[in-house]
mmCIF file of C-alpha atoms in Angstrom:
data_model
loop_
_atom_site.group_PDB
_atom_site.id
_atom_site.type_symbol
_atom_site.label_atom_id
_atom_site.label_comp_id
_atom_site.label_asym_id
_atom_site.label_seq_id
_atom_site.Cartn_x
_atom_site.Cartn_y
_atom_site.Cartn_z
ATOM 1 C CA UNK A 1357 24.470 20.648 24.989
ATOM 2 C CA UNK A 1358 27.153 20.684 22.282
ATOM 3 C CA UNK A 1359 29.446 18.718 24.549
ATOM 4 C CA UNK A 1360 26.669 16.103 25.185
ATOM 5 C CA UNK A 1361 26.114 15.719 21.398
ATOM 6 C CA UNK A 1362 29.873 15.210 20.929
ATOM 7 C CA UNK A 1363 29.903 12.562 23.646
ATOM 8 C CA UNK A 1364 26.843 10.772 22.206
ATOM 9 C CA UNK A 1365 28.366 10.722 18.692
ATOM 10 C CA UNK A 1366 31.673 9.415 20.109
ATOM 11 C CA UNK A 1367 29.774 6.641 21.875
ATOM 12 C CA UNK A 1368 28.048 5.484 18.592
ATOM 13 C CA UNK A 1369 31.137 6.055 16.377
ATOM 14 C CA UNK A 1370 32.725 2.915 14.906
ATOM 15 C CA UNK A 1371 36.026 1.651 16.199
ATOM 16 C CA UNK A 1372 39.092 2.125 13.910
ATOM 17 C CA UNK A 1373 38.842 -0.429 11.050
ATOM 18 C CA UNK A 1374 35.049 -0.933 11.515
ATOM 19 C CA UNK A 1375 32.395 0.088 8.948
ATOM 20 C CA UNK A 1376 29.658 2.321 10.336
ATOM 21 C CA UNK A 1377 26.345 0.961 8.880
ATOM 22 C CA UNK A 1378 24.091 3.151 11.088
ATOM 23 C CA UNK A 1379 24.185 6.322 8.908
ATOM 24 C CA UNK A 1380 23.264 8.609 11.817
ATOM 25 C CA UNK A 1381 21.810 12.024 11.029
ATOM 26 C CA UNK A 1382 21.705 15.221 13.122
ATOM 27 C CA UNK A 1383 18.198 14.164 14.283
ATOM 28 C CA UNK A 1384 19.580 11.059 15.885
ATOM 29 C CA UNK A 1385 17.703 8.870 13.396
ATOM 30 C CA UNK A 1386 19.142 6.569 10.797
ATOM 31 C CA UNK A 1387 19.474 8.411 7.436
ATOM 32 C CA UNK A 1388 17.615 5.626 5.606
ATOM 33 C CA UNK A 1389 14.682 5.856 8.015
ATOM 34 C CA UNK A 1390 14.566 9.645 7.490
ATOM 35 C CA UNK A 1391 14.571 9.064 3.757
ATOM 36 C CA UNK A 1392 11.649 6.575 3.843
ATOM 37 C CA UNK A 1393 9.650 9.039 6.008
ATOM 38 C CA UNK A 1394 10.341 11.861 3.566
ATOM 39 C CA UNK A 1395 9.319 9.680 0.636
ATOM 40 C CA UNK A 1396 6.075 8.743 2.470
ATOM 41 C CA UNK A 1397 5.350 12.393 3.116
ATOM 42 C CA UNK A 1398 5.692 13.211 -0.558
ATOM 43 C CA UNK A 1399 3.423 10.291 -1.491
ATOM 44 C CA UNK A 1400 0.816 11.672 0.923
ATOM 45 C CA UNK A 1401 0.611 14.751 -1.260
ATOM 46 C CA UNK A 1402 0.093 12.640 -4.390
ATOM 47 C CA UNK A 1403 -2.715 10.646 -2.831
ATOM 48 C CA UNK A 1404 -4.341 13.768 -1.268
ATOM 49 C CA UNK A 1405 -4.542 15.320 -4.716
ATOM 50 C CA UNK A 1406 -5.991 12.163 -6.337
ATOM 51 C CA UNK A 1407 -8.537 11.723 -3.615
ATOM 52 C CA UNK A 1408 -9.493 15.439 -3.819
ATOM 53 C CA UNK A 1409 -9.952 15.037 -7.607
ATOM 54 C CA UNK A 1410 -12.139 11.989 -7.161
ATOM 55 C CA UNK A 1411 -14.375 13.904 -4.716
ATOM 56 C CA UNK A 1412 -14.566 17.033 -6.949
ATOM 57 C CA UNK A 1413 -15.855 14.941 -9.916
ATOM 58 C CA UNK A 1414 -17.989 12.623 -7.847
ATOM 59 C CA UNK A 1415 -21.598 12.346 -9.051
ATOM 60 C CA UNK A 1416 -20.964 14.387 -12.259
ATOM 61 C CA UNK A 1417 -20.897 11.534 -14.731
ATOM 62 C CA UNK A 1418 -23.528 11.964 -17.445
ATOM 63 C CA UNK A 1419 -23.685 8.236 -18.459
ATOM 64 C CA UNK A 1420 -23.132 4.946 -16.632
ATOM 65 C CA UNK A 1421 -22.060 2.551 -15.340
ATOM 66 C CA UNK A 1422 -22.202 4.209 -11.892
ATOM 67 C CA UNK A 1423 -20.952 2.897 -8.604
ATOM 68 C CA UNK A 1424 -24.173 2.656 -6.549
ATOM 69 C CA UNK A 1425 -27.069 3.545 -8.861
ATOM 70 C CA UNK A 1426 -28.691 1.991 -11.961
ATOM 71 C CA UNK A 1427 -27.999 4.044 -15.096
ATOM 72 C CA UNK A 1428 -28.018 4.137 -18.838
ATOM 73 C CA UNK A 1429 -24.713 3.082 -20.394
ATOM 74 C CA UNK A 1430 -23.178 2.169 -23.715
ATOM 75 C CA UNK A 1431 -22.675 -1.587 -23.770
ATOM 76 C CA UNK A 1432 -22.113 -3.810 -26.806
ATOM 77 C CA UNK A 1433 -22.619 -0.800 -29.078
ATOM 78 C CA UNK A 1434 -26.028 0.340 -27.789
ATOM 79 C CA UNK A 1435 -27.493 2.306 -24.824
ATOM 80 C CA UNK A 1436 -29.038 -0.003 -22.207
ATOM 81 C CA UNK A 1437 -29.858 -0.142 -18.561
ATOM 82 C CA UNK A 1438 -26.804 -1.013 -16.294
ATOM 83 C CA UNK A 1439 -26.798 -2.202 -12.739
ATOM 84 C CA UNK A 1440 -24.657 -0.588 -10.020
ATOM 85 C CA UNK A 1441 -21.114 -1.670 -10.593
ATOM 86 C CA UNK A 1442 -19.585 -2.062 -7.097
ATOM 87 C CA UNK A 1443 -19.370 -5.353 -5.213
ATOM 88 C CA UNK A 1444 -18.923 -4.165 -1.645
ATOM 89 C CA UNK A 1445 -18.573 -7.634 0.044
ATOM 90 C CA UNK A 1446 -15.513 -8.576 -2.171
ATOM 91 C CA UNK A 1447 -13.731 -5.269 -1.616
ATOM 92 C CA UNK A 1448 -14.497 -5.376 2.133
ATOM 93 C CA UNK A 1449 -12.921 -8.842 2.334
ATOM 94 C CA UNK A 1450 -9.903 -7.580 0.356
ATOM 95 C CA UNK A 1451 -9.605 -4.620 2.798
ATOM 96 C CA UNK A 1452 -9.655 -6.980 5.761
ATOM 97 C CA UNK A 1453 -6.931 -9.105 4.208
ATOM 98 C CA UNK A 1454 -4.729 -6.032 3.569
ATOM 99 C CA UNK A 1455 -5.216 -4.864 7.187
ATOM 100 C CA UNK A 1456 -4.253 -8.295 8.487
ATOM 101 C CA UNK A 1457 -1.093 -8.131 6.385
ATOM 102 C CA UNK A 1458 0.062 -5.030 8.386
ATOM 103 C CA UNK A 1459 -0.363 -7.118 11.550
ATOM 104 C CA UNK A 1460 1.567 -9.955 10.065
ATOM 105 C CA UNK A 1461 4.491 -7.731 8.972
ATOM 106 C CA UNK A 1462 4.794 -6.411 12.541
ATOM 107 C CA UNK A 1463 5.114 -10.011 13.798
ATOM 108 C CA UNK A 1464 7.721 -10.686 11.068
ATOM 109 C CA UNK A 1465 9.725 -7.614 12.057
ATOM 110 C CA UNK A 1466 9.587 -8.676 15.713
ATOM 111 C CA UNK A 1467 10.798 -12.078 14.702
ATOM 112 C CA UNK A 1468 13.664 -10.496 12.723
ATOM 113 C CA UNK A 1469 14.703 -8.233 15.636
ATOM 114 C CA UNK A 1470 14.698 -11.187 18.074
ATOM 115 C CA UNK A 1471 16.592 -13.501 15.707
ATOM 116 C CA UNK A 1472 13.655 -15.871 15.520
ATOM 117 C CA UNK A 1473 14.055 -17.104 11.991
ATOM 118 C CA UNK A 1474 10.896 -19.336 12.034
ATOM 119 C CA UNK A 1475 8.669 -16.455 13.092
ATOM 120 C CA UNK A 1476 10.293 -14.151 10.529
ATOM 121 C CA UNK A 1477 9.652 -16.586 7.647
ATOM 122 C CA UNK A 1478 6.191 -17.571 8.755
ATOM 123 C CA UNK A 1479 4.773 -14.075 9.148
ATOM 124 C CA UNK A 1480 6.616 -12.586 6.263
ATOM 125 C CA UNK A 1481 5.237 -15.305 4.018
ATOM 126 C CA UNK A 1482 1.736 -14.575 5.319
ATOM 127 C CA UNK A 1483 2.225 -10.852 4.559
ATOM 128 C CA UNK A 1484 3.318 -11.542 0.961
ATOM 129 C CA UNK A 1485 0.351 -13.923 0.431
ATOM 130 C CA UNK A 1486 -2.089 -11.240 1.714
ATOM 131 C CA UNK A 1487 -0.525 -8.671 -0.586
ATOM 132 C CA UNK A 1488 -0.828 -10.996 -3.609
ATOM 133 C CA UNK A 1489 -4.461 -11.645 -2.727
ATOM 134 C CA UNK A 1490 -5.255 -7.939 -2.675
ATOM 135 C CA UNK A 1491 -3.474 -7.353 -5.994
ATOM 136 C CA UNK A 1492 -5.354 -10.300 -7.517
ATOM 137 C CA UNK A 1493 -8.662 -8.926 -6.193
ATOM 138 C CA UNK A 1494 -7.959 -5.549 -7.756
ATOM 139 C CA UNK A 1495 -7.023 -7.094 -11.180
ATOM 140 C CA UNK A 1496 -10.285 -9.138 -11.069
ATOM 141 C CA UNK A 1497 -12.279 -6.057 -10.144
ATOM 142 C CA UNK A 1498 -10.772 -3.992 -12.973
ATOM 143 C CA UNK A 1499 -11.433 -6.758 -15.537
ATOM 144 C CA UNK A 1500 -14.950 -7.244 -14.207
ATOM 145 C CA UNK A 1501 -15.718 -3.523 -14.470
ATOM 146 C CA UNK A 1502 -14.329 -3.350 -17.991
ATOM 147 C CA UNK A 1503 -16.618 -6.153 -19.187
ATOM 148 C CA UNK A 1504 -19.586 -4.303 -17.564
ATOM 149 C CA UNK A 1505 -18.830 -1.315 -19.742
ATOM 150 C CA UNK A 1506 -16.607 0.847 -17.502
ATOM 151 C CA UNK A 1507 -13.480 1.853 -19.409
ATOM 152 C CA UNK A 1508 -11.004 4.548 -18.386
ATOM 153 C CA UNK A 1509 -12.632 7.203 -20.639
ATOM 154 C CA UNK A 1510 -16.233 5.972 -20.319
ATOM 155 C CA UNK A 1511 -17.205 8.736 -17.819
ATOM 156 C CA UNK A 1512 -15.705 10.954 -15.111
ATOM 157 C CA UNK A 1513 -16.271 8.223 -12.525
ATOM 158 C CA UNK A 1514 -14.293 5.689 -14.532
ATOM 159 C CA UNK A 1515 -11.363 8.170 -15.112
ATOM 160 C CA UNK A 1516 -11.032 9.205 -11.458
ATOM 161 C CA UNK A 1517 -11.747 5.660 -10.038
ATOM 162 C CA UNK A 1518 -9.072 3.893 -12.242
ATOM 163 C CA UNK A 1519 -6.540 6.661 -11.657
ATOM 164 C CA UNK A 1520 -6.912 6.658 -7.833
ATOM 165 C CA UNK A 1521 -7.219 2.878 -7.157
ATOM 166 C CA UNK A 1522 -4.703 2.017 -9.952
ATOM 167 C CA UNK A 1523 -2.212 4.399 -8.379
ATOM 168 C CA UNK A 1524 -2.713 2.687 -5.036
ATOM 169 C CA UNK A 1525 -2.577 -0.727 -6.631
ATOM 170 C CA UNK A 1526 0.754 0.172 -8.164
ATOM 171 C CA UNK A 1527 2.084 1.013 -4.715
ATOM 172 C CA UNK A 1528 0.755 -2.270 -3.249
ATOM 173 C CA UNK A 1529 2.551 -4.107 -6.107
ATOM 174 C CA UNK A 1530 5.785 -2.290 -5.387
ATOM 175 C CA UNK A 1531 5.459 -3.100 -1.715
ATOM 176 C CA UNK A 1532 4.711 -6.769 -2.581
ATOM 177 C CA UNK A 1533 7.939 -6.933 -4.621
ATOM 178 C CA UNK A 1534 9.935 -5.304 -1.836
ATOM 179 C CA UNK A 1535 8.552 -7.752 0.803
ATOM 180 C CA UNK A 1536 9.094 -10.747 -1.532
ATOM 181 C CA UNK A 1537 12.707 -9.628 -1.933
ATOM 182 C CA UNK A 1538 13.019 -9.480 1.890
ATOM 183 C CA UNK A 1539 11.472 -12.938 2.128
ATOM 184 C CA UNK A 1540 14.061 -14.381 -0.295
ATOM 185 C CA UNK A 1541 16.876 -12.801 1.708
ATOM 186 C CA UNK A 1542 15.411 -14.115 4.908
ATOM 187 C CA UNK A 1543 15.248 -17.659 3.420
ATOM 188 C CA UNK A 1544 18.938 -17.337 2.613
ATOM 189 C CA UNK A 1545 19.653 -16.210 6.139
ATOM 190 C CA UNK A 1546 20.613 -12.630 5.129
ATOM 191 C CA UNK A 1547 18.240 -10.800 7.495
ATOM 192 C CA UNK A 1548 20.001 -11.129 10.934
ATOM 193 C CA UNK A 1549 18.812 -8.886 13.826
ATOM 194 C CA UNK A 1550 21.464 -6.321 13.154
ATOM 195 C CA UNK A 1551 20.075 -5.888 9.616
ATOM 196 C CA UNK A 1552 16.366 -5.824 10.595
ATOM 197 C CA UNK A 1553 16.277 -2.139 9.697
ATOM 198 C CA UNK A 1554 15.932 -3.235 6.083
ATOM 199 C CA UNK A 1555 12.705 -5.096 6.905
ATOM 200 C CA UNK A 1556 11.577 -2.186 9.136
ATOM 201 C CA UNK A 1557 11.741 0.267 6.206
ATOM 202 C CA UNK A 1558 9.756 -2.140 4.001
ATOM 203 C CA UNK A 1559 7.204 -2.532 6.805
ATOM 204 C CA UNK A 1560 6.863 1.232 7.115
ATOM 205 C CA UNK A 1561 6.115 1.500 3.422
ATOM 206 C CA UNK A 1562 3.579 -1.400 3.741
ATOM 207 C CA UNK A 1563 1.810 0.313 6.630
ATOM 208 C CA UNK A 1564 1.614 3.501 4.529
ATOM 209 C CA UNK A 1565 -0.191 1.719 1.618
ATOM 210 C CA UNK A 1566 -2.537 0.154 4.145
ATOM 211 C CA UNK A 1567 -3.382 3.453 5.804
ATOM 212 C CA UNK A 1568 -3.978 5.071 2.424
ATOM 213 C CA UNK A 1569 -6.463 2.319 1.512
ATOM 214 C CA UNK A 1570 -8.308 2.882 4.821
ATOM 215 C CA UNK A 1571 -8.995 6.387 3.502
ATOM 216 C CA UNK A 1572 -9.758 5.287 -0.089
ATOM 217 C CA UNK A 1573 -12.137 2.499 0.843
ATOM 218 C CA UNK A 1574 -14.817 4.571 2.584
ATOM 219 C CA UNK A 1575 -14.405 7.529 0.235
ATOM 220 C CA UNK A 1576 -14.734 5.558 -2.979
ATOM 221 C CA UNK A 1577 -16.777 2.480 -2.059
ATOM 222 C CA UNK A 1578 -19.013 3.447 0.859
ATOM 223 C CA UNK A 1579 -19.914 7.115 0.392
ATOM 224 C CA UNK A 1580 -23.148 7.628 -1.619
#
């Protein structure tokens, strides 16, 4: 077995004078791909703790606004009746757009690996637009909730909701910046097939934030 490993390494080793850009590890995977998977694993722990905290404090707010029920809340300096605060159709549409973006980034990566520049630019642009729409939706939602009386410290629901969805929104923003950078490089012709791994890592991160939202959406918006 040791002999086979030696032969395999020799087969992938660069010729004298060449620069090895593959960064192979003992697992046979590229070191950068191992690093992004390790990072995603650590992020799973963060989101698991935030989702658990949201569930622990769910339904324990003493004052409104509340997600699905009418309640008494402090608005404009006096206690008054408040309507349920969630708008499910808007968030459902935003969720669908985010999921479509995962499909688009797969097509963009396929275009990069095949050297199809038109497909790469088209689908990567579509992915960035979907990401910007989701971020815009979340900014609108936070602003709308604030004007309906739900601040960060208003009640337990507000604190856990803004922390969880805001943390996810920060990750979507980071992913959007990463993909926009890849789009700029692609426009300049700097994402050839042999460097498609750079886009593959960005796509892995993007799939991760999408999968996390698939968990957050039903837990936060649909469970009553």
